[in-house]
GROMACS .gro file of C-alpha atoms in nm:
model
  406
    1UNK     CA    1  10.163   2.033  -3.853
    2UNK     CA    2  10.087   1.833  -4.145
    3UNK     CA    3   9.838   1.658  -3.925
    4UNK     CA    4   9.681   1.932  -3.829
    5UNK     CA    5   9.603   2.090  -4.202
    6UNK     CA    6   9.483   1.771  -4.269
    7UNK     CA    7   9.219   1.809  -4.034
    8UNK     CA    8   9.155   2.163  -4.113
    9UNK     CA    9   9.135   2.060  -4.505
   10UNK     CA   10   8.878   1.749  -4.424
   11UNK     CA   11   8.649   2.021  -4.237
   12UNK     CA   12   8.628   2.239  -4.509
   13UNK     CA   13   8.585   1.963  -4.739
   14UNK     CA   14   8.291   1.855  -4.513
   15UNK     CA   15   8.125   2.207  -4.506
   16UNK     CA   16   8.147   2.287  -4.882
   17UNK     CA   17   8.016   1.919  -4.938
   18UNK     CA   18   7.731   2.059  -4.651
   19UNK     CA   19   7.689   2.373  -4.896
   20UNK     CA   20   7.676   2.225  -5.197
   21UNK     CA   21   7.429   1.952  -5.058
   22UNK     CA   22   7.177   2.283  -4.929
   23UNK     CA   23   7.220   2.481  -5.289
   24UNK     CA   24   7.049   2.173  -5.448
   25UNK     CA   25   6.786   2.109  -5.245
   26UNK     CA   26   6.709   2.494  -5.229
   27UNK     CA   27   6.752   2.439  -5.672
   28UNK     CA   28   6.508   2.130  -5.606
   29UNK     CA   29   6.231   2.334  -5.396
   30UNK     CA   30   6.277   2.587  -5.696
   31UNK     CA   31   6.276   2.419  -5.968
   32UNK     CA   32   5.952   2.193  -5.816
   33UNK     CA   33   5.741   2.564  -5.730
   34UNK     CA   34   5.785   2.656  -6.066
   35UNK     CA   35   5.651   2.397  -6.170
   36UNK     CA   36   5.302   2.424  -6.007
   37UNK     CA   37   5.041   2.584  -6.225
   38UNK     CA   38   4.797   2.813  -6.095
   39UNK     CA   39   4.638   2.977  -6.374
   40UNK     CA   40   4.350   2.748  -6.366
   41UNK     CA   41   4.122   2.641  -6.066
   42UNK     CA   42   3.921   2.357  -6.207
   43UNK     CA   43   3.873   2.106  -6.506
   44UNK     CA   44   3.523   2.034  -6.489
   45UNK     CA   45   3.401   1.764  -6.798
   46UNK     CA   46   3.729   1.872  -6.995
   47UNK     CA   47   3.627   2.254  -6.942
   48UNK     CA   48   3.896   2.499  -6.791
   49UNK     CA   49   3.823   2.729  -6.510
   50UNK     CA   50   4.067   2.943  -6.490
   51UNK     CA   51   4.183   3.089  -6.198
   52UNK     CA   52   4.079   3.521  -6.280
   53UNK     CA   53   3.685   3.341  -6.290
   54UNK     CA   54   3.703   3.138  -5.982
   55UNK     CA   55   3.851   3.469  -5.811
   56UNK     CA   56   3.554   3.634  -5.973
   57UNK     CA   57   3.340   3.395  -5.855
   58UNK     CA   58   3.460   3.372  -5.532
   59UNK     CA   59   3.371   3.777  -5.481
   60UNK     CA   60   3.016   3.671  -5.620
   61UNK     CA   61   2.952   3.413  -5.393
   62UNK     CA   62   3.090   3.611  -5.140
   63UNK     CA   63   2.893   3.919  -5.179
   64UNK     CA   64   2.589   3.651  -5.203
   65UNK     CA   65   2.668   3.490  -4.823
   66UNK     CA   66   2.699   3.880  -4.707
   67UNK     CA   67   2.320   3.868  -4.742
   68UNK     CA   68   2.255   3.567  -4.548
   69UNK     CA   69   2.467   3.626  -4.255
   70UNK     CA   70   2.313   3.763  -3.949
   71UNK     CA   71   2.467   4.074  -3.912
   72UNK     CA   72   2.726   4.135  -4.195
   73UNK     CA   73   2.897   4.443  -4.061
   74UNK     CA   74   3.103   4.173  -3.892
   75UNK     CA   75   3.364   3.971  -4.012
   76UNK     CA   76   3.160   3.728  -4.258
   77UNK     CA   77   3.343   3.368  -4.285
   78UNK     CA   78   3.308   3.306  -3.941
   79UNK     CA   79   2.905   3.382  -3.939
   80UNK     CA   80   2.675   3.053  -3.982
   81UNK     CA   81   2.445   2.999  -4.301
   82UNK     CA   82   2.242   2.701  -4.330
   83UNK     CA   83   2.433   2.540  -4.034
   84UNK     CA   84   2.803   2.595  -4.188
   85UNK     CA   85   3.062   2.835  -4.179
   86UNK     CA   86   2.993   3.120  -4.387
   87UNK     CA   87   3.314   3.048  -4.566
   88UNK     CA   88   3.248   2.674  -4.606
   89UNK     CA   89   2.915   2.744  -4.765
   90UNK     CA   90   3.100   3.010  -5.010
   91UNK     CA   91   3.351   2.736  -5.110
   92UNK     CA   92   3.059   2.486  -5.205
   93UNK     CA   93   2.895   2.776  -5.375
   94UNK     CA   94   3.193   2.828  -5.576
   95UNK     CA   95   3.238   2.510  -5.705
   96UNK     CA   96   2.858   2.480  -5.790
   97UNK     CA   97   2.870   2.816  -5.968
   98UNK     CA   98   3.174   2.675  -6.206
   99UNK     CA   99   2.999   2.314  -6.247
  100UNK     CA  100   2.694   2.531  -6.345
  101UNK     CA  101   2.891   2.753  -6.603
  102UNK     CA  102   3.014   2.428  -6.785
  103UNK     CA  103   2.639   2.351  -6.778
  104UNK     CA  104   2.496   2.603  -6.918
  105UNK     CA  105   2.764   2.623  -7.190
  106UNK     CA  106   2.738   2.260  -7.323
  107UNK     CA  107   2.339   2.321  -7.308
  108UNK     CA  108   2.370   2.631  -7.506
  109UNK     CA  109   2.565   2.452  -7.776
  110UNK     CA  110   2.288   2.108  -7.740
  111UNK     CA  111   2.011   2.307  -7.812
  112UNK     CA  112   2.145   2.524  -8.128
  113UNK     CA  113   2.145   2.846  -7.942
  114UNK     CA  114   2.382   3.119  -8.091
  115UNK     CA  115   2.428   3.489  -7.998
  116UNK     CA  116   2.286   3.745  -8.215
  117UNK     CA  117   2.490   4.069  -8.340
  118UNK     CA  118   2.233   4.261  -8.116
  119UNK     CA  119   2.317   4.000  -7.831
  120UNK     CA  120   2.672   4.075  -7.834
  121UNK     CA  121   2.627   4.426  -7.831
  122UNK     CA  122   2.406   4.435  -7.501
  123UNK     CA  123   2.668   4.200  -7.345
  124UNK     CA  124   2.981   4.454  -7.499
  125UNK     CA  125   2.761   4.750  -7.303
  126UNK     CA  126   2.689   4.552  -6.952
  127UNK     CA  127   3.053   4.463  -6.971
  128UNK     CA  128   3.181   4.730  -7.010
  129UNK     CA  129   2.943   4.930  -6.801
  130UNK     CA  130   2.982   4.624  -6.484
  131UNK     CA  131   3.366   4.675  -6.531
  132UNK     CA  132   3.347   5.062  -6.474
  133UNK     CA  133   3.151   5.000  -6.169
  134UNK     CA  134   3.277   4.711  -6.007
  135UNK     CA  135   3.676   4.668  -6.137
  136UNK     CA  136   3.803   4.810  -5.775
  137UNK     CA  137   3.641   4.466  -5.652
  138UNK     CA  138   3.768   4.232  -5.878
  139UNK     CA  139   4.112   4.360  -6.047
  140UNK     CA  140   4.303   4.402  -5.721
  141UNK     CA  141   4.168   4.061  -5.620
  142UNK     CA  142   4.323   3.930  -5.968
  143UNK     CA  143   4.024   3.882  -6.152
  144UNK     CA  144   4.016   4.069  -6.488
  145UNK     CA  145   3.798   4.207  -6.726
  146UNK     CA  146   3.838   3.907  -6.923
  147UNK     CA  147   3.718   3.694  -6.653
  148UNK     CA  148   3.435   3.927  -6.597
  149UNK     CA  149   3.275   3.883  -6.985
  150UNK     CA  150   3.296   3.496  -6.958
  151UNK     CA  151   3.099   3.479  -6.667
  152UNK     CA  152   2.855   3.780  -6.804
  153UNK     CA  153   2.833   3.602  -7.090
  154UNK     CA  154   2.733   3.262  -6.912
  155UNK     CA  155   2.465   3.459  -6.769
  156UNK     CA  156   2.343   3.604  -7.048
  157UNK     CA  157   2.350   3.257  -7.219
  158UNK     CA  158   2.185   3.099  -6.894
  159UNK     CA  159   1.880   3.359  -6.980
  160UNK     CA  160   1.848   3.242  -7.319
  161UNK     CA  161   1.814   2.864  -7.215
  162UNK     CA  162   1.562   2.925  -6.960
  163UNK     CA  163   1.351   3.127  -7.194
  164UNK     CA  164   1.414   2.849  -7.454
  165UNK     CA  165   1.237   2.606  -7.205
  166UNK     CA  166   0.972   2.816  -7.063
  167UNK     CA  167   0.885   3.109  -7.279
  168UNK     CA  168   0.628   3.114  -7.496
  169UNK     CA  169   0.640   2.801  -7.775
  170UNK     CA  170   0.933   2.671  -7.539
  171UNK     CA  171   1.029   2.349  -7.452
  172UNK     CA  172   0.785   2.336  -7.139
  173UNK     CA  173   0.606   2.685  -7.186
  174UNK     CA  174   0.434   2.841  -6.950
  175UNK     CA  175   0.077   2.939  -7.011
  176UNK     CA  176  -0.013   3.338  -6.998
  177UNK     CA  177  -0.290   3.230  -6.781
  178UNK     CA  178  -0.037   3.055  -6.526
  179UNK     CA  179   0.162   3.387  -6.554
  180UNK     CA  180  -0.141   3.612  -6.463
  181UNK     CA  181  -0.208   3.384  -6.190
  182UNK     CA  182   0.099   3.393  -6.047
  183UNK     CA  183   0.089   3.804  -6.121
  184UNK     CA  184  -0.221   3.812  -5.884
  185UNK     CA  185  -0.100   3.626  -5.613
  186UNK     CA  186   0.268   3.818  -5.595
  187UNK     CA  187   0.139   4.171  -5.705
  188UNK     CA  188  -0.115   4.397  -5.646
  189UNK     CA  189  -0.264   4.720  -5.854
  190UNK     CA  190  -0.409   5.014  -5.623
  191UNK     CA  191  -0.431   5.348  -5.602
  192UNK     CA  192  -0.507   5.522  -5.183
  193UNK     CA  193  -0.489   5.806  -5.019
  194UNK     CA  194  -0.219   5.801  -4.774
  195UNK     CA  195  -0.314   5.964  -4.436
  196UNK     CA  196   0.012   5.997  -4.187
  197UNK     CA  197  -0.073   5.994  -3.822
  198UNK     CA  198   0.174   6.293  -3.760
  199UNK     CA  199   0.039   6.666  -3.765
  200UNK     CA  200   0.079   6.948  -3.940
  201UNK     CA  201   0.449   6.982  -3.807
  202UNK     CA  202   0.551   6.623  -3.840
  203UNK     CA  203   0.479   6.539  -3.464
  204UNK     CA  204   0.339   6.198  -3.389
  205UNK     CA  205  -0.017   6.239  -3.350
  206UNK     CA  206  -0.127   6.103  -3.003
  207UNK     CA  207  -0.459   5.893  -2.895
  208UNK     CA  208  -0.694   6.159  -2.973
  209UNK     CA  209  -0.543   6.297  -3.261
  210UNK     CA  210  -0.529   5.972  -3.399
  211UNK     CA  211  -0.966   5.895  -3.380
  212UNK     CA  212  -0.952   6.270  -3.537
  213UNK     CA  213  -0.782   6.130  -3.878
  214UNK     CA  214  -0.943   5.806  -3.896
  215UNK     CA  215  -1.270   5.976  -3.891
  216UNK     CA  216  -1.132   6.189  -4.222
  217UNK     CA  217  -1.033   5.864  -4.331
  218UNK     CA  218  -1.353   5.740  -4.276
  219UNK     CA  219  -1.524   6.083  -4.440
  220UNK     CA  220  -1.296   5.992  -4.731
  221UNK     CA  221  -1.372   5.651  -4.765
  222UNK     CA  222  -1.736   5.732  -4.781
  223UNK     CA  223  -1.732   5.957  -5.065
  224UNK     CA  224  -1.472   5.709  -5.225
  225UNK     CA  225  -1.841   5.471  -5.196
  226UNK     CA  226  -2.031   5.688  -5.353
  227UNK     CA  227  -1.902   5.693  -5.635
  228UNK     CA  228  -1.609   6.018  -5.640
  229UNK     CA  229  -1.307   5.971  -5.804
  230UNK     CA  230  -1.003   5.877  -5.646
  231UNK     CA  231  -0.761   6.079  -5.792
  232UNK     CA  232  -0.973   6.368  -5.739
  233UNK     CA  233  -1.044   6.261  -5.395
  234UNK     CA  234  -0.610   6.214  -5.384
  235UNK     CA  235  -0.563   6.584  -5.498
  236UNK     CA  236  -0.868   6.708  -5.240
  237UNK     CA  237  -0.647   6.548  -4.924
  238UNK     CA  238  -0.322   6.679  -5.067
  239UNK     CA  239  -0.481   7.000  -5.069
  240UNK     CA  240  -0.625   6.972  -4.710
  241UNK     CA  241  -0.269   6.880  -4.579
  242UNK     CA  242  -0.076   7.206  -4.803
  243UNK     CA  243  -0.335   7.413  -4.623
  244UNK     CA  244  -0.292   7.256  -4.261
  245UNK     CA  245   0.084   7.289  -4.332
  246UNK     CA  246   0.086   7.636  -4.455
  247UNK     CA  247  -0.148   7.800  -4.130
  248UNK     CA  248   0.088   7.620  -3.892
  249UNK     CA  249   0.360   7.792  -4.045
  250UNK     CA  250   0.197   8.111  -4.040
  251UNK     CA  251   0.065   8.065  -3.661
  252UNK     CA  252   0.417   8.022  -3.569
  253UNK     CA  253   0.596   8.282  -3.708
  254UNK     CA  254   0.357   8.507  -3.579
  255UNK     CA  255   0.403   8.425  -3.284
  256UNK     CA  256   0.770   8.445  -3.282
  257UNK     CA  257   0.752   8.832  -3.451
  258UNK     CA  258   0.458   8.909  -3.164
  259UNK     CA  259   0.737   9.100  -2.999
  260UNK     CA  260   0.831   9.293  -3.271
  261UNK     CA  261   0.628   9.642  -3.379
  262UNK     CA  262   0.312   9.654  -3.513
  263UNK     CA  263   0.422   9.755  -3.866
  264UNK     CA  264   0.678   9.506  -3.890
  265UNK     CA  265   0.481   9.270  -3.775
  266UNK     CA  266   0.195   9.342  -3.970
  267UNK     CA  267   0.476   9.350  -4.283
  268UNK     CA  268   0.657   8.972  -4.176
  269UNK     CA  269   0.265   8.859  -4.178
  270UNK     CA  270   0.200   8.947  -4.548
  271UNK     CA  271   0.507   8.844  -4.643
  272UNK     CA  272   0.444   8.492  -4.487
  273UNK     CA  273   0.112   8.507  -4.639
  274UNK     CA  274   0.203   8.553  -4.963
  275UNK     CA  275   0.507   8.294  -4.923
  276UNK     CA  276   0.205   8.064  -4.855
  277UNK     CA  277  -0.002   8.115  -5.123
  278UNK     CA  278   0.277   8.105  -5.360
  279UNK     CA  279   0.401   7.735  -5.207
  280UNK     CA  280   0.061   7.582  -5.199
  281UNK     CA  281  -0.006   7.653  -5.584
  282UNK     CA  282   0.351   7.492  -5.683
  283UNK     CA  283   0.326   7.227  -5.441
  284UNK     CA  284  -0.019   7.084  -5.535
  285UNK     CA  285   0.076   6.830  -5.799
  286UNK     CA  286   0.401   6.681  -5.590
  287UNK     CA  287   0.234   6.651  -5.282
  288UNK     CA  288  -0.075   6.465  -5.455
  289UNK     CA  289   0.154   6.242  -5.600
  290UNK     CA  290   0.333   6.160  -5.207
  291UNK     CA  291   0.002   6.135  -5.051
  292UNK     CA  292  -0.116   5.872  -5.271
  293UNK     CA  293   0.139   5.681  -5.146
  294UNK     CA  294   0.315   5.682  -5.465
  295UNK     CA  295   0.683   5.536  -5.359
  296UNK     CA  296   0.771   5.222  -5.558
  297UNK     CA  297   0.977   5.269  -5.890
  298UNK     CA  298   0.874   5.424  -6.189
  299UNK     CA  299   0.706   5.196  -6.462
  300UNK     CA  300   0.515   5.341  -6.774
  301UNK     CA  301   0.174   5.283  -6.605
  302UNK     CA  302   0.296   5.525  -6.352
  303UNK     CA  303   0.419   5.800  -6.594
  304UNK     CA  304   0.072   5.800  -6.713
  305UNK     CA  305  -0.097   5.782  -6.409
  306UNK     CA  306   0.125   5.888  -6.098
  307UNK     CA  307  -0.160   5.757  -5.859
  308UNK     CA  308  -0.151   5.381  -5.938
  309UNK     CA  309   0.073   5.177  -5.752
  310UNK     CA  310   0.220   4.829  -5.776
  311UNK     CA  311   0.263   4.676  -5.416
  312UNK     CA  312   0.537   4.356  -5.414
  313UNK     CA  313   0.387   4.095  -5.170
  314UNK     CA  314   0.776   4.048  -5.062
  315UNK     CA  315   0.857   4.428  -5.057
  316UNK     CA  316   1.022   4.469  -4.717
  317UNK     CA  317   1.042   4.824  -4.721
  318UNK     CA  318   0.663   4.794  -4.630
  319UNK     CA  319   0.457   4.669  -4.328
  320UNK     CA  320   0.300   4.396  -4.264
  321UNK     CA  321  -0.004   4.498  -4.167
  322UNK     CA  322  -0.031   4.699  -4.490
  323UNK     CA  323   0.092   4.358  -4.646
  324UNK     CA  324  -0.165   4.200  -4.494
  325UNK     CA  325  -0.476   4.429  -4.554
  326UNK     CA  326  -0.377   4.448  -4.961
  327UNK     CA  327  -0.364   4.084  -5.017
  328UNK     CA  328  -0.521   3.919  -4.761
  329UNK     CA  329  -0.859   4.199  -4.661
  330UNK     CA  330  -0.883   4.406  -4.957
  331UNK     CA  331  -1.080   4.288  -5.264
  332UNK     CA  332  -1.121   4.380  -5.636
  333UNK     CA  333  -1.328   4.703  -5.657
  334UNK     CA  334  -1.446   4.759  -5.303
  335UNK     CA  335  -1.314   5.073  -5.112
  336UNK     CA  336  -1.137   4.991  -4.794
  337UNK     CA  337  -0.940   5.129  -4.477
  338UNK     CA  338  -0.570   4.986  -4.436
  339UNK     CA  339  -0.417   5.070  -4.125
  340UNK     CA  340  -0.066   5.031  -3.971
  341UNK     CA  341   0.094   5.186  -3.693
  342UNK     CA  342   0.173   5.476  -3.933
  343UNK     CA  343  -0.059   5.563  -4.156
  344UNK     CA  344  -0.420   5.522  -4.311
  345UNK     CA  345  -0.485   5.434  -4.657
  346UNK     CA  346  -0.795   5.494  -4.809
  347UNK     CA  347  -0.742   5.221  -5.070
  348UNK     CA  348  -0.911   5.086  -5.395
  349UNK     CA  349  -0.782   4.759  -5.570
  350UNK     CA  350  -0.735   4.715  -5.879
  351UNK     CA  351  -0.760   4.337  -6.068
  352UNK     CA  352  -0.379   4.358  -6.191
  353UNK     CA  353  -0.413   4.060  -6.443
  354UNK     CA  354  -0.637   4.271  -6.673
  355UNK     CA  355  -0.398   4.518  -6.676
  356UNK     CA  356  -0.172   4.377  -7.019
  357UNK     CA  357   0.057   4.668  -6.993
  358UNK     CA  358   0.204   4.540  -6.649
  359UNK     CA  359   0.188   4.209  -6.766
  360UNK     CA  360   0.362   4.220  -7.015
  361UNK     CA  361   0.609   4.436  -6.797
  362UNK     CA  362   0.633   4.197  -6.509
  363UNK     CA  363   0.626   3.889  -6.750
  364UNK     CA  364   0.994   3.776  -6.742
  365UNK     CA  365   1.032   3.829  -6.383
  366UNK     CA  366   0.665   3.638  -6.303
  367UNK     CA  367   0.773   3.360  -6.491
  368UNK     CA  368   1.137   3.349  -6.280
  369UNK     CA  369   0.986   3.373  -5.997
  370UNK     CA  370   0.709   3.065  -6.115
  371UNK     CA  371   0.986   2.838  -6.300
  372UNK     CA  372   1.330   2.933  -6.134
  373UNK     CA  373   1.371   2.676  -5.905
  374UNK     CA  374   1.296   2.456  -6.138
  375UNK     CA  375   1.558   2.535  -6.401
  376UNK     CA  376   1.839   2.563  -6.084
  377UNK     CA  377   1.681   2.193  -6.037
  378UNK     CA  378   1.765   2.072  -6.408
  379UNK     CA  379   2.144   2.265  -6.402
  380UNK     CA  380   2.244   2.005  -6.117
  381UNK     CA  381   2.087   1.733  -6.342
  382UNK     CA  382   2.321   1.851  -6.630
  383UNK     CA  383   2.606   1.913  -6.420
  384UNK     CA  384   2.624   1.607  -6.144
  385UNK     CA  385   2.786   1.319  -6.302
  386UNK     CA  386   3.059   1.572  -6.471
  387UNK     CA  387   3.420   1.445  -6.369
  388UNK     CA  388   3.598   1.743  -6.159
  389UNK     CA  389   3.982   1.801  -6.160
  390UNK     CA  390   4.092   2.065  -5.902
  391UNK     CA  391   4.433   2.216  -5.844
  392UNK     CA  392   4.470   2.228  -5.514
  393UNK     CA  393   4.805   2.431  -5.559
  394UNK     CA  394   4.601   2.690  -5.709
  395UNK     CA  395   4.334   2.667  -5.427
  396UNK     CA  396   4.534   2.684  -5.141
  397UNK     CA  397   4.652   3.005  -5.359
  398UNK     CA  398   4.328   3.205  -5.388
  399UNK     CA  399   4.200   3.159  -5.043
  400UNK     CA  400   3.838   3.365  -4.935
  401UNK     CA  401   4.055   3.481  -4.654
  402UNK     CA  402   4.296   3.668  -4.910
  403UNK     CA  403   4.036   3.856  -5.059
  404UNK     CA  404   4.005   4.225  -5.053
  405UNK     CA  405   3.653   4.393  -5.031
  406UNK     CA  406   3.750   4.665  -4.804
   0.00000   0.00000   0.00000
């Protein structure tokens, strides 16, 4: 007996020696996860990305990739941009956007630059006004509004150094006459008459119908030479196509009350008359302004004058053959034809650079457009010998695959 409690005592002995053994390895694993750190992402030239702005950023670069991918209704890591993963090339974007923050914030500091009490006031209201829009994205993601303002705030700083380098009296400013150059080429000032190849009910117009508008387009364009106004000429056509409108309405519901008694027909035929009259003298001014073609955004020049229009040489949202025929046929003064498979427009260019209201209007995006590659140039010059610390632990936390944009 005693030789068999023995035994039973040495198992137990073994097991709570097994127990014991497993509650300090499980106090080890414990004790060594509290210890990681993942409040911060990177240490980039003894600057501290924490981890609510590389969450941030990772939605920005994110979003970014969405609008390089070939179809992004699908799911958007896996997609290919510039022969990588779609989530490989967001990683790498990442980590450039936070070496370019630590960039543009030593650079801000090197060349004296401070914020203005005006300065921090716009940045308060875009904060504040981006957080109210966009906090469904980045709070549940963990990115707060704190992160938000640095990285605002970068941005806002970025602005000021580029303007410090190429705005007028700048470091390496760019000449107005550059600007307007670069105006020309990328815009274009017009004003046309806009001629839809659809009739007076919105059908397609067909072969025929077709050579019947060109030739108004044609009658147009010729008193357009002469010397007529445009805008009148804009306000004559708008006119035309009220009128065309108005007896096809009329034509048809007569002929759907043809049935009906004289009287009441003769009654529904004044009424639609007079329903005519009254829509063609309140319509006038709108529809002048839609068949000139008038679409893009409202700018001051086009408060004052509702016909003139600013084409984008990149605007996708038109043709190319209208593209085409404004900066490539049409020329400074002489009345033209542009067709596409839509429309004609009786057109009339305008020289642009003259014009020092859009100028000075388009100025800060022309010179963007004429000097940004060049300043994204000069960031990786600031930022590519800078010493990078990453915590991987943090990393592996805040994977693009845990994000939620749904």
């Amino acid at each position: 007996r005693r030789g068999f409690a023995s035994g039973r005592n040495d198992k137990k002995l073994k097991m709570m020696k097994r127990i014991a053994a497993g509650l300090i390895a499980v106090s080890a694993l414990l004790s060594l996860a509290a210890c990681k750190d993942t409040t911060w992402s990177y240490k980039i030239d003894d600057t501290t990305i924490t981890s609510g702005m590389y969450i941030a950023y990772q939605v920005n670069a994110y979003m970014e990739a969405s609008g390089k991918v070939e179809d992004n209704t699908k799911d958007i890591l896996s997609q290919k941009i510039d022969d990588k993963t779609a989530e490989v090339w967001i990683n790498e974007r990442v980590a450039e956007l936070c070496k370019t923050y630590v960039a543009v914030e030593k650079k801000f500091d090197e060349l004296g630059l401070t914020l203005s009490e005006s300065d921090k006031n716009k940045l308060n209201v875009q904060v504040s006004s981006y957080w109210n829009y966009y906090s469904t994205i980045y709070e549940p993601n963990g990115a707060g509004q704190t992160s938000l303002k640095k990285i605002l705030t970068n941005s806002y700083k970025s602005n000021l150094i580029f303007k410090k380098y190429y705005d007028k009296d700048g470091l390496e400013a760019v000449s107005d006459a550059d600007l307007k150059t670069k105006l020309g080429e990328d815009y274009a000032q017009l004003k046309y008459i806009k001629m839809e190849m659809v009739d007076a009910e919105g059908n397609k117009l067909k072969t025929e119908g077709k050579a019947e508008l060109k030739k108004k387009a044609e009658a147009y364009l010729a008193r357009l030479k002469k010397g007529e106004n445009i805008d009148d000429l804009i306000k004559d056509y708008a006119k035309v196509v009220e009128e065309e409108k108005n007896a096809a309405s009329t034509s048809s519901s007569a002929s759907s009350s043809a049935s009906s008694s004289a009287s009441t027909s003769s009654a529904t035929s004044s009424a639609v008359t007079s329903t005519a009259s009254t829509a063609s003298t309140s319509s006038t001014s709108s529809t002048a302004s839609t068949s000139s073609g008038a679409t893009s955004s409202a700018t001051e020049e086009e408060e004052t004058d509702p016909n003139l229009v600013i084409v984008n040489k990149e605007d996708e949202s038109l043709s190319d053959k209208f593209i085409k025929g404004v900066f490539e046929t049409a020329k400074i003064g002489e009345p033209l034809i542009i067709e596409d498979d839509e429309n004609y427009y009786v057109t009339i260019k305008y020289d642009i650079t003259k014009d020092e209201s859009t100028f000075a209007d388009k100025r800060d995006t022309i010179l963007y457009d004429l000097k940004g590659d060049d300043y994204e140039t000069m960031q990786k010059e600031w930022y590519k010998d800078y010493k990078v610390d990453t915590n991987e632990d943090s990393i592996k936390r805040y994977k693009l695959s845990k994000l939620k944009l749904s």
